[in-house]
Structure formats: C-alpha cells, structure tokens
Amino acid sequence: MRKILIVIDMQNDFIDGSLGTKEAEAIVKGVTDKIKEYKKEDVFATMDTHKDSYLKSQEGKNLPVEHCIEDTNGWELHPDISKLIDPENIFKKPSFGSVDLANKMLEISKKEDIEIELVGLCTDICVVSNALLIKAFLPEVKISVDSNCCAGVTVEKHNAALETLRSCQVEIK
C-alpha cells in the first residue's frame, strides 16, 4: 500500500501574511515533521494561485483580501516546507480544489493501491474542498486528515469542517 501525503496551501499569506493566523503559524512544525515521515516522491502539495486581477474575480468579490498573487512572497510555500517537496509534485490551483491533483491521484491509484492523508490550510476551505474532490474521484480509497496539522479560518470553522469531513467518510486523525 502506497501512502501519499498532500500538503494543502502552506503558503506565506495563509501562515503569517495577509490571511495568516496564530493557529496557522502553530502547525508549521507539525506539517514539516509529517512530511519527513513520508518518502519524498509520495509528498504532493497545492498552491493557491491568483493573478493581479484577483479582486475582480468571484472569489475576490467574496473575499476582498489580496493573497497568493503568483510570484509574490506571500504566494510562496513556507521556506521550511518548500525545500521538502519536489517541484514536479506541486499543483497550482486558481480555486479551492485542484482537479489536476485529483486526476494525479486517480492515475496513481490505477497502478497501485494507495491511501491519502491531507494536512494544511485552511481546513474549512481548501483542505475540505480537496479531500472531498479526491473522495469523489476515488470513493474506495482511504482518505484521512490530520487535524493537528490543519488550521481553519477560525477554530470554530476548523471544527465544523472536521465534522463535515467525518460525515463524508474521511477519517480524522
């Protein structure tokens, strides 16, 4: 059984930048430790990726805070994390979930049995979106989320997202 780790949006803007929180800062060490438990080729990551026109997008109109603008410092993965992930295993995504990542997991699952664990930010937006998207692509694959290596927009929203994930048969660690 191949065990895969997916690191969701551990980018500077979500940690200590324009949308950062103390909870997000607090999980960085746990996420780096978790990454080191996996073979490097089994670690994948997503990067929230927006253009300069972000505020004109539907998301930007609902969340009018510029963040993760491509090629800015805020867009980059946290330096402790970026050095642990192969660049070819990083998926840029313009929205909450990455169809390209889900397709990659589907491709791998056709060759071998896999389990998938997710960690990262934000539990209630991109973690839940990617976990459920992958679950839709791979309903028979065991998917889990390490709640100690995730943080939500608020503690309450983090906990609500974990309940939603449980309801959708994603294991919460």
Short mmCIF file of N, CA and C in Angstrom, two decimals:
data_model
loop_
_atom_site.label_atom_id
_atom_site.label_comp_id
_atom_site.label_asym_id
_atom_site.label_seq_id
_atom_site.Cartn_x
_atom_site.Cartn_y
_atom_site.Cartn_z
N MET A 1 0.85 -1.19 0.00
CA MET A 1 0.00 0.00 0.00
C MET A 1 0.90 1.25 0.00
N ARG A 2 0.74 2.07 -1.01
CA ARG A 2 1.49 3.32 -1.08
C ARG A 2 0.75 4.39 -0.28
N LYS A 3 1.47 5.05 0.60
CA LYS A 3 0.88 6.10 1.43
C LYS A 3 1.33 7.46 0.89
N ILE A 4 0.34 8.29 0.58
CA ILE A 4 0.59 9.59 -0.03
C ILE A 4 0.15 10.69 0.93
N LEU A 5 0.98 11.73 1.01
CA LEU A 5 0.65 12.92 1.80
C LEU A 5 0.41 14.08 0.85
N ILE A 6 -0.67 14.80 1.09
CA ILE A 6 -0.97 16.01 0.31
C ILE A 6 -0.96 17.20 1.28
N VAL A 7 -0.10 18.16 0.97
CA VAL A 7 0.08 19.36 1.79
C VAL A 7 -0.66 20.49 1.08
N ILE A 8 -1.71 20.97 1.73
CA ILE A 8 -2.58 21.98 1.11
C ILE A 8 -2.17 23.40 1.51
N ASP A 9 -1.78 24.19 0.53
CA ASP A 9 -1.64 25.65 0.63
C ASP A 9 -0.86 26.16 1.84
N MET A 10 0.27 25.53 2.13
CA MET A 10 1.10 26.01 3.24
C MET A 10 1.96 27.18 2.75
N GLN A 11 1.27 28.25 2.38
CA GLN A 11 1.87 29.42 1.76
C GLN A 11 1.96 30.56 2.76
N ASN A 12 2.94 31.43 2.52
CA ASN A 12 3.20 32.53 3.45
C ASN A 12 1.97 33.37 3.75
N ASP A 13 1.17 33.70 2.75
CA ASP A 13 -0.01 34.55 3.00
C ASP A 13 -1.00 33.90 3.96
N PHE A 14 -1.08 32.57 3.96
CA PHE A 14 -2.01 31.88 4.86
C PHE A 14 -1.40 31.62 6.24
N ILE A 15 -0.09 31.73 6.35
CA ILE A 15 0.57 31.44 7.62
C ILE A 15 0.77 32.72 8.43
N ASP A 16 1.52 33.66 7.87
CA ASP A 16 1.77 34.91 8.61
C ASP A 16 1.62 36.15 7.74
N GLY A 17 0.96 35.97 6.60
CA GLY A 17 0.76 37.08 5.67
C GLY A 17 -0.63 37.66 5.76
N SER A 18 -1.18 38.06 4.62
CA SER A 18 -2.44 38.80 4.59
C SER A 18 -3.63 38.04 5.18
N LEU A 19 -3.60 36.72 5.17
CA LEU A 19 -4.69 35.91 5.77
C LEU A 19 -4.16 34.98 6.86
N GLY A 20 -2.99 35.29 7.41
CA GLY A 20 -2.37 34.44 8.41
C GLY A 20 -3.09 34.48 9.75
N THR A 21 -2.87 33.41 10.52
CA THR A 21 -3.43 33.32 11.87
C THR A 21 -2.39 32.67 12.78
N LYS A 22 -2.55 32.85 14.08
CA LYS A 22 -1.64 32.21 15.03
C LYS A 22 -1.79 30.69 14.97
N GLU A 23 -3.00 30.20 14.66
CA GLU A 23 -3.22 28.75 14.52
C GLU A 23 -2.45 28.20 13.32
N ALA A 24 -2.43 28.97 12.22
CA ALA A 24 -1.68 28.54 11.03
C ALA A 24 -0.18 28.52 11.33
N GLU A 25 0.31 29.53 12.01
CA GLU A 25 1.72 29.56 12.39
C GLU A 25 2.07 28.36 13.26
N ALA A 26 1.14 27.98 14.12
CA ALA A 26 1.40 26.91 15.10
C ALA A 26 1.53 25.52 14.46
N ILE A 27 1.01 25.33 13.24
CA ILE A 27 1.07 23.98 12.64
C ILE A 27 2.30 23.76 11.75
N VAL A 28 3.08 24.79 11.48
CA VAL A 28 4.20 24.66 10.54
C VAL A 28 5.14 23.54 10.94
N LYS A 29 5.56 23.50 12.19
CA LYS A 29 6.49 22.44 12.63
C LYS A 29 5.86 21.07 12.50
N GLY A 30 4.61 20.92 12.88
CA GLY A 30 3.93 19.64 12.75
C GLY A 30 3.84 19.19 11.30
N VAL A 31 3.57 20.12 10.40
CA VAL A 31 3.49 19.78 8.98
C VAL A 31 4.87 19.35 8.46
N THR A 32 5.91 20.08 8.83
CA THR A 32 7.25 19.69 8.37
C THR A 32 7.63 18.31 8.93
N ASP A 33 7.31 18.06 10.19
CA ASP A 33 7.58 16.74 10.77
C ASP A 33 6.80 15.65 10.04
N LYS A 34 5.55 15.93 9.72
CA LYS A 34 4.70 14.96 9.00
C LYS A 34 5.29 14.66 7.62
N ILE A 35 5.73 15.69 6.90
CA ILE A 35 6.31 15.49 5.57
C ILE A 35 7.50 14.54 5.65
N LYS A 36 8.31 14.70 6.68
CA LYS A 36 9.52 13.88 6.84
C LYS A 36 9.20 12.41 7.11
N GLU A 37 7.97 12.09 7.50
CA GLU A 37 7.55 10.71 7.72
C GLU A 37 7.30 9.96 6.41
N TYR A 38 7.17 10.71 5.31
CA TYR A 38 6.84 10.13 4.01
C TYR A 38 8.05 10.14 3.09
N LYS A 39 8.05 9.23 2.12
CA LYS A 39 9.06 9.27 1.06
C LYS A 39 8.82 10.54 0.25
N LYS A 40 9.90 11.17 -0.18
CA LYS A 40 9.77 12.45 -0.90
C LYS A 40 8.87 12.33 -2.12
N GLU A 41 8.96 11.20 -2.84
CA GLU A 41 8.14 11.04 -4.05
C GLU A 41 6.65 10.86 -3.73
N ASP A 42 6.33 10.64 -2.46
CA ASP A 42 4.94 10.44 -2.05
C ASP A 42 4.31 11.68 -1.42
N VAL A 43 5.03 12.80 -1.49
CA VAL A 43 4.51 14.05 -0.94
C VAL A 43 4.14 14.98 -2.09
N PHE A 44 2.89 15.42 -2.07
CA PHE A 44 2.36 16.35 -3.08
C PHE A 44 1.88 17.60 -2.36
N ALA A 45 1.77 18.70 -3.09
CA ALA A 45 1.31 19.94 -2.47
C ALA A 45 0.48 20.74 -3.45
N THR A 46 -0.35 21.60 -2.89
CA THR A 46 -1.09 22.57 -3.70
C THR A 46 -0.64 23.97 -3.32
N MET A 47 -0.82 24.88 -4.27
CA MET A 47 -0.56 26.29 -4.04
C MET A 47 -1.73 27.10 -4.59
N ASP A 48 -2.39 27.82 -3.71
CA ASP A 48 -3.41 28.76 -4.12
C ASP A 48 -2.70 29.78 -5.01
N THR A 49 -3.22 30.00 -6.21
CA THR A 49 -2.51 30.83 -7.18
C THR A 49 -3.47 31.79 -7.85
N HIS A 50 -3.26 33.08 -7.56
CA HIS A 50 -4.12 34.12 -8.13
C HIS A 50 -3.30 35.09 -8.97
N LYS A 51 -3.99 35.81 -9.82
CA LYS A 51 -3.38 36.82 -10.68
C LYS A 51 -3.61 38.20 -10.06
N ASP A 52 -3.01 39.21 -10.64
CA ASP A 52 -3.18 40.58 -10.15
C ASP A 52 -4.64 41.03 -10.18
N SER A 53 -5.44 40.41 -11.03
CA SER A 53 -6.85 40.78 -11.16
C SER A 53 -7.74 40.06 -10.14
N TYR A 54 -7.15 39.47 -9.10
CA TYR A 54 -7.89 38.67 -8.12
C TYR A 54 -9.14 39.38 -7.60
N LEU A 55 -9.04 40.64 -7.24
CA LEU A 55 -10.18 41.35 -6.64
C LEU A 55 -11.37 41.45 -7.58
N LYS A 56 -11.17 41.25 -8.88
CA LYS A 56 -12.26 41.28 -9.86
C LYS A 56 -12.91 39.92 -10.03
N SER A 57 -12.29 38.87 -9.48
CA SER A 57 -12.83 37.52 -9.61
C SER A 57 -14.00 37.31 -8.64
N GLN A 58 -14.76 36.25 -8.87
CA GLN A 58 -15.87 35.93 -7.97
C GLN A 58 -15.35 35.73 -6.54
N GLU A 59 -14.26 34.97 -6.40
CA GLU A 59 -13.69 34.77 -5.07
C GLU A 59 -13.26 36.10 -4.46
N GLY A 60 -12.60 36.94 -5.26
CA GLY A 60 -12.13 38.23 -4.77
C GLY A 60 -13.25 39.15 -4.32
N LYS A 61 -14.40 39.03 -4.97
CA LYS A 61 -15.55 39.85 -4.56
C LYS A 61 -16.13 39.36 -3.24
N ASN A 62 -15.98 38.04 -2.98
CA ASN A 62 -16.48 37.48 -1.72
C ASN A 62 -15.45 37.52 -0.60
N LEU A 63 -14.18 37.53 -0.96
CA LEU A 63 -13.08 37.63 -0.01
C LEU A 63 -12.12 38.70 -0.54
N PRO A 64 -12.45 39.97 -0.28
CA PRO A 64 -11.66 41.06 -0.88
C PRO A 64 -10.34 41.33 -0.15
N VAL A 65 -9.52 40.30 -0.02
CA VAL A 65 -8.18 40.43 0.56
C VAL A 65 -7.21 39.80 -0.43
N GLU A 66 -6.36 40.60 -1.03
CA GLU A 66 -5.39 40.06 -1.97
C GLU A 66 -4.49 39.07 -1.24
N HIS A 67 -4.31 37.91 -1.85
CA HIS A 67 -3.46 36.88 -1.26
C HIS A 67 -3.00 35.92 -2.36
N CYS A 68 -1.87 35.33 -2.11
CA CYS A 68 -1.31 34.30 -3.01
C CYS A 68 -1.28 34.75 -4.46
N ILE A 69 -0.89 36.01 -4.67
CA ILE A 69 -0.71 36.52 -6.02
C ILE A 69 0.59 35.92 -6.56
N GLU A 70 0.47 35.22 -7.68
CA GLU A 70 1.59 34.45 -8.22
C GLU A 70 2.87 35.28 -8.30
N ASP A 71 3.96 34.64 -7.92
CA ASP A 71 5.31 35.21 -7.95
C ASP A 71 5.56 36.28 -6.89
N THR A 72 4.69 36.37 -5.86
CA THR A 72 4.97 37.24 -4.72
C THR A 72 5.47 36.39 -3.57
N ASN A 73 6.03 37.01 -2.56
CA ASN A 73 6.48 36.28 -1.38
C ASN A 73 5.31 35.59 -0.68
N GLY A 74 4.18 36.23 -0.63
CA GLY A 74 3.01 35.63 0.02
C GLY A 74 2.52 34.37 -0.68
N TRP A 75 2.76 34.26 -1.98
CA TRP A 75 2.35 33.10 -2.77
C TRP A 75 3.24 31.90 -2.51
N GLU A 76 4.48 32.13 -2.14
CA GLU A 76 5.44 31.04 -1.99
C GLU A 76 5.09 30.13 -0.81
N LEU A 77 5.45 28.85 -0.95
CA LEU A 77 5.33 27.93 0.17
C LEU A 77 6.26 28.38 1.28
N HIS A 78 5.88 28.09 2.52
CA HIS A 78 6.74 28.40 3.66
C HIS A 78 8.11 27.79 3.38
N PRO A 79 9.20 28.50 3.65
CA PRO A 79 10.53 28.00 3.28
C PRO A 79 10.90 26.66 3.92
N ASP A 80 10.44 26.39 5.13
CA ASP A 80 10.73 25.10 5.76
C ASP A 80 10.03 23.95 5.05
N ILE A 81 8.94 24.26 4.37
CA ILE A 81 8.15 23.24 3.68
C ILE A 81 8.57 23.09 2.22
N SER A 82 8.83 24.21 1.56
CA SER A 82 9.14 24.16 0.12
C SER A 82 10.37 23.31 -0.16
N LYS A 83 11.34 23.31 0.72
CA LYS A 83 12.56 22.54 0.48
C LYS A 83 12.34 21.04 0.61
N LEU A 84 11.20 20.63 1.17
CA LEU A 84 10.91 19.21 1.38
C LEU A 84 10.05 18.60 0.28
N ILE A 85 9.60 19.42 -0.68
CA ILE A 85 8.67 18.94 -1.70
C ILE A 85 9.26 19.11 -3.09
N ASP A 86 9.23 18.03 -3.87
CA ASP A 86 9.71 18.09 -5.26
C ASP A 86 8.83 19.06 -6.06
N PRO A 87 9.44 19.98 -6.79
CA PRO A 87 8.65 20.94 -7.57
C PRO A 87 7.64 20.28 -8.52
N GLU A 88 7.99 19.10 -9.08
CA GLU A 88 7.06 18.45 -10.00
C GLU A 88 5.84 17.87 -9.29
N ASN A 89 5.85 17.84 -7.97
CA ASN A 89 4.70 17.35 -7.19
C ASN A 89 3.86 18.48 -6.61
N ILE A 90 4.05 19.68 -7.13
CA ILE A 90 3.30 20.85 -6.67
C ILE A 90 2.28 21.25 -7.73
N PHE A 91 1.04 21.43 -7.29
CA PHE A 91 -0.05 21.79 -8.18
C PHE A 91 -0.54 23.19 -7.85
N LYS A 92 -0.42 24.10 -8.82
CA LYS A 92 -1.00 25.43 -8.68
C LYS A 92 -2.49 25.31 -8.94
N LYS A 93 -3.29 26.04 -8.16
CA LYS A 93 -4.74 25.96 -8.36
C LYS A 93 -5.35 27.35 -8.23
N PRO A 94 -6.24 27.72 -9.16
CA PRO A 94 -6.85 29.05 -9.12
C PRO A 94 -8.06 29.13 -8.20
N SER A 95 -8.47 27.99 -7.67
CA SER A 95 -9.67 27.95 -6.83
C SER A 95 -9.39 27.04 -5.64
N PHE A 96 -10.43 26.65 -4.94
CA PHE A 96 -10.27 25.90 -3.70
C PHE A 96 -9.75 24.48 -3.90
N GLY A 97 -10.30 23.78 -4.87
CA GLY A 97 -9.90 22.40 -5.12
C GLY A 97 -9.09 22.28 -6.39
N SER A 98 -8.22 21.27 -6.45
CA SER A 98 -7.38 21.05 -7.63
C SER A 98 -7.83 19.78 -8.36
N VAL A 99 -8.46 19.97 -9.50
CA VAL A 99 -8.85 18.84 -10.35
C VAL A 99 -7.59 18.13 -10.86
N ASP A 100 -6.54 18.89 -11.15
CA ASP A 100 -5.29 18.27 -11.62
C ASP A 100 -4.72 17.34 -10.56
N LEU A 101 -4.75 17.74 -9.31
CA LEU A 101 -4.28 16.88 -8.22
C LEU A 101 -5.15 15.64 -8.11
N ALA A 102 -6.46 15.81 -8.16
CA ALA A 102 -7.37 14.65 -8.08
C ALA A 102 -7.11 13.69 -9.24
N ASN A 103 -6.89 14.22 -10.42
CA ASN A 103 -6.57 13.36 -11.57
C ASN A 103 -5.24 12.62 -11.37
N LYS A 104 -4.26 13.28 -10.77
CA LYS A 104 -2.98 12.63 -10.50
C LYS A 104 -3.17 11.48 -9.51
N MET A 105 -3.99 11.68 -8.48
CA MET A 105 -4.26 10.62 -7.52
C MET A 105 -4.99 9.45 -8.19
N LEU A 106 -5.91 9.78 -9.10
CA LEU A 106 -6.62 8.75 -9.86
C LEU A 106 -5.63 7.95 -10.71
N GLU A 107 -4.73 8.64 -11.38
CA GLU A 107 -3.72 7.99 -12.22
C GLU A 107 -2.85 7.04 -11.39
N ILE A 108 -2.39 7.49 -10.24
CA ILE A 108 -1.56 6.65 -9.37
C ILE A 108 -2.35 5.43 -8.89
N SER A 109 -3.63 5.67 -8.53
CA SER A 109 -4.46 4.58 -7.98
C SER A 109 -4.74 3.48 -9.00
N LYS A 110 -4.63 3.80 -10.27
CA LYS A 110 -4.84 2.78 -11.31
C LYS A 110 -3.66 1.82 -11.41
N LYS A 111 -2.50 2.24 -10.88
CA LYS A 111 -1.29 1.42 -10.94
C LYS A 111 -1.03 0.67 -9.65
N GLU A 112 -1.50 1.21 -8.52
CA GLU A 112 -1.22 0.59 -7.23
C GLU A 112 -2.25 1.05 -6.20
N ASP A 113 -2.38 0.28 -5.12
CA ASP A 113 -3.27 0.65 -4.03
C ASP A 113 -2.65 1.80 -3.25
N ILE A 114 -3.48 2.80 -2.92
CA ILE A 114 -2.98 3.96 -2.20
C ILE A 114 -3.89 4.31 -1.03
N GLU A 115 -3.31 5.03 -0.08
CA GLU A 115 -4.02 5.74 0.98
C GLU A 115 -3.54 7.18 0.90
N ILE A 116 -4.41 8.11 1.23
CA ILE A 116 -4.08 9.53 1.12
C ILE A 116 -4.35 10.22 2.44
N GLU A 117 -3.38 11.01 2.89
CA GLU A 117 -3.54 11.85 4.07
C GLU A 117 -3.36 13.29 3.65
N LEU A 118 -4.20 14.18 4.18
CA LEU A 118 -4.10 15.60 3.89
C LEU A 118 -3.78 16.39 5.15
N VAL A 119 -3.00 17.45 4.97
CA VAL A 119 -2.69 18.41 6.02
C VAL A 119 -2.68 19.79 5.38
N GLY A 120 -2.77 20.84 6.17
CA GLY A 120 -2.59 22.18 5.62
C GLY A 120 -3.66 23.18 5.96
N LEU A 121 -3.82 24.14 5.03
CA LEU A 121 -4.64 25.33 5.27
C LEU A 121 -5.59 25.56 4.09
N CYS A 122 -6.64 26.14 4.36
CA CYS A 122 -7.40 26.26 5.59
C CYS A 122 -8.37 25.07 5.66
N THR A 123 -8.52 24.51 6.82
CA THR A 123 -9.33 23.31 6.97
C THR A 123 -10.70 23.48 6.34
N ASP A 124 -11.32 24.62 6.58
CA ASP A 124 -12.71 24.85 6.18
C ASP A 124 -12.88 25.32 4.74
N ILE A 125 -11.80 25.49 4.03
CA ILE A 125 -11.93 25.93 2.64
C ILE A 125 -11.18 24.95 1.72
N CYS A 126 -9.88 25.05 1.65
CA CYS A 126 -9.13 24.26 0.67
C CYS A 126 -8.86 22.83 1.11
N VAL A 127 -8.68 22.58 2.40
CA VAL A 127 -8.48 21.19 2.83
C VAL A 127 -9.75 20.39 2.58
N VAL A 128 -10.88 20.90 3.04
CA VAL A 128 -12.14 20.17 2.85
C VAL A 128 -12.47 20.04 1.36
N SER A 129 -12.22 21.07 0.58
CA SER A 129 -12.51 21.02 -0.86
C SER A 129 -11.69 19.94 -1.55
N ASN A 130 -10.40 19.88 -1.27
CA ASN A 130 -9.55 18.88 -1.91
C ASN A 130 -9.84 17.47 -1.41
N ALA A 131 -10.10 17.32 -0.12
CA ALA A 131 -10.42 15.99 0.42
C ALA A 131 -11.69 15.45 -0.23
N LEU A 132 -12.71 16.28 -0.35
CA LEU A 132 -13.98 15.82 -0.93
C LEU A 132 -13.88 15.63 -2.44
N LEU A 133 -13.09 16.45 -3.10
CA LEU A 133 -12.88 16.27 -4.54
C LEU A 133 -12.17 14.94 -4.80
N ILE A 134 -11.14 14.66 -4.05
CA ILE A 134 -10.42 13.39 -4.21
C ILE A 134 -11.34 12.22 -3.84
N LYS A 135 -12.15 12.38 -2.79
CA LYS A 135 -13.09 11.33 -2.40
C LYS A 135 -14.08 11.06 -3.53
N ALA A 136 -14.51 12.09 -4.24
CA ALA A 136 -15.42 11.92 -5.36
C ALA A 136 -14.75 11.15 -6.51
N PHE A 137 -13.47 11.41 -6.73
CA PHE A 137 -12.72 10.72 -7.78
C PHE A 137 -12.39 9.29 -7.37
N LEU A 138 -12.15 9.08 -6.07
CA LEU A 138 -11.65 7.80 -5.56
C LEU A 138 -12.46 7.35 -4.35
N PRO A 139 -13.72 6.98 -4.53
CA PRO A 139 -14.58 6.68 -3.38
C PRO A 139 -14.13 5.50 -2.54
N GLU A 140 -13.32 4.60 -3.10
CA GLU A 140 -12.88 3.42 -2.34
C GLU A 140 -11.49 3.58 -1.73
N VAL A 141 -10.85 4.72 -1.92
CA VAL A 141 -9.53 4.96 -1.35
C VAL A 141 -9.70 5.56 0.05
N LYS A 142 -8.92 5.05 1.00
CA LYS A 142 -8.94 5.61 2.35
C LYS A 142 -8.31 6.98 2.32
N ILE A 143 -9.06 7.96 2.80
CA ILE A 143 -8.58 9.34 2.86
C ILE A 143 -8.69 9.79 4.31
N SER A 144 -7.64 10.44 4.79
CA SER A 144 -7.64 10.96 6.16
C SER A 144 -7.11 12.37 6.18
N VAL A 145 -7.43 13.06 7.27
CA VAL A 145 -6.95 14.42 7.52
C VAL A 145 -6.39 14.43 8.94
N ASP A 146 -5.16 14.92 9.09
CA ASP A 146 -4.57 15.07 10.42
C ASP A 146 -4.99 16.42 10.97
N SER A 147 -5.92 16.41 11.90
CA SER A 147 -6.48 17.66 12.42
C SER A 147 -5.45 18.52 13.16
N ASN A 148 -4.39 17.90 13.67
CA ASN A 148 -3.35 18.65 14.36
C ASN A 148 -2.40 19.35 13.39
N CYS A 149 -2.49 19.01 12.13
CA CYS A 149 -1.65 19.64 11.10
C CYS A 149 -2.50 20.45 10.13
N CYS A 150 -3.63 20.93 10.62
CA CYS A 150 -4.51 21.80 9.85
C CYS A 150 -4.94 22.97 10.73
N ALA A 151 -5.32 24.04 10.10
CA ALA A 151 -5.90 25.17 10.81
C ALA A 151 -6.95 25.80 9.90
N GLY A 152 -8.03 26.24 10.52
CA GLY A 152 -9.10 26.88 9.77
C GLY A 152 -9.02 28.40 9.85
N VAL A 153 -9.95 29.04 9.18
CA VAL A 153 -10.05 30.49 9.26
C VAL A 153 -10.28 30.91 10.71
N THR A 154 -11.10 30.12 11.41
CA THR A 154 -11.29 30.27 12.85
C THR A 154 -11.28 28.86 13.44
N VAL A 155 -11.13 28.77 14.73
CA VAL A 155 -11.17 27.47 15.40
C VAL A 155 -12.53 26.82 15.19
N GLU A 156 -13.60 27.60 15.25
CA GLU A 156 -14.95 27.07 15.07
C GLU A 156 -15.14 26.51 13.66
N LYS A 157 -14.65 27.22 12.66
CA LYS A 157 -14.78 26.75 11.28
C LYS A 157 -13.91 25.52 11.04
N HIS A 158 -12.75 25.46 11.67
CA HIS A 158 -11.89 24.27 11.60
C HIS A 158 -12.66 23.06 12.11
N ASN A 159 -13.26 23.20 13.28
CA ASN A 159 -14.01 22.08 13.88
C ASN A 159 -15.23 21.70 13.05
N ALA A 160 -15.91 22.68 12.48
CA ALA A 160 -17.07 22.39 11.63
C ALA A 160 -16.64 21.63 10.37
N ALA A 161 -15.50 22.01 9.79
CA ALA A 161 -15.00 21.31 8.60
C ALA A 161 -14.64 19.87 8.93
N LEU A 162 -14.06 19.66 10.10
CA LEU A 162 -13.73 18.28 10.50
C LEU A 162 -14.99 17.43 10.62
N GLU A 163 -16.07 18.02 11.13
CA GLU A 163 -17.34 17.29 11.22
C GLU A 163 -17.89 16.98 9.84
N THR A 164 -17.79 17.92 8.93
CA THR A 164 -18.23 17.68 7.55
C THR A 164 -17.42 16.55 6.93
N LEU A 165 -16.13 16.57 7.13
CA LEU A 165 -15.27 15.51 6.59
C LEU A 165 -15.64 14.15 7.18
N ARG A 166 -15.88 14.09 8.49
CA ARG A 166 -16.30 12.83 9.11
C ARG A 166 -17.59 12.32 8.48
N SER A 167 -18.53 13.22 8.26
CA SER A 167 -19.81 12.85 7.66
C SER A 167 -19.63 12.28 6.25
N CYS A 168 -18.56 12.69 5.59
CA CYS A 168 -18.30 12.22 4.22
C CYS A 168 -17.28 11.09 4.18
N GLN A 169 -17.11 10.43 5.31
CA GLN A 169 -16.28 9.23 5.43
C GLN A 169 -14.80 9.49 5.18
N VAL A 170 -14.34 10.67 5.58
CA VAL A 170 -12.91 10.96 5.64
C VAL A 170 -12.49 10.79 7.09
N GLU A 171 -11.47 9.97 7.32
CA GLU A 171 -11.01 9.73 8.68
C GLU A 171 -10.31 10.96 9.24
N ILE A 172 -10.62 11.32 10.47
CA ILE A 172 -9.97 12.43 11.14
C ILE A 172 -9.00 11.88 12.17
N LYS A 173 -7.75 12.26 12.04
CA LYS A 173 -6.70 11.81 12.99
C LYS A 173 -6.48 12.86 14.03
#
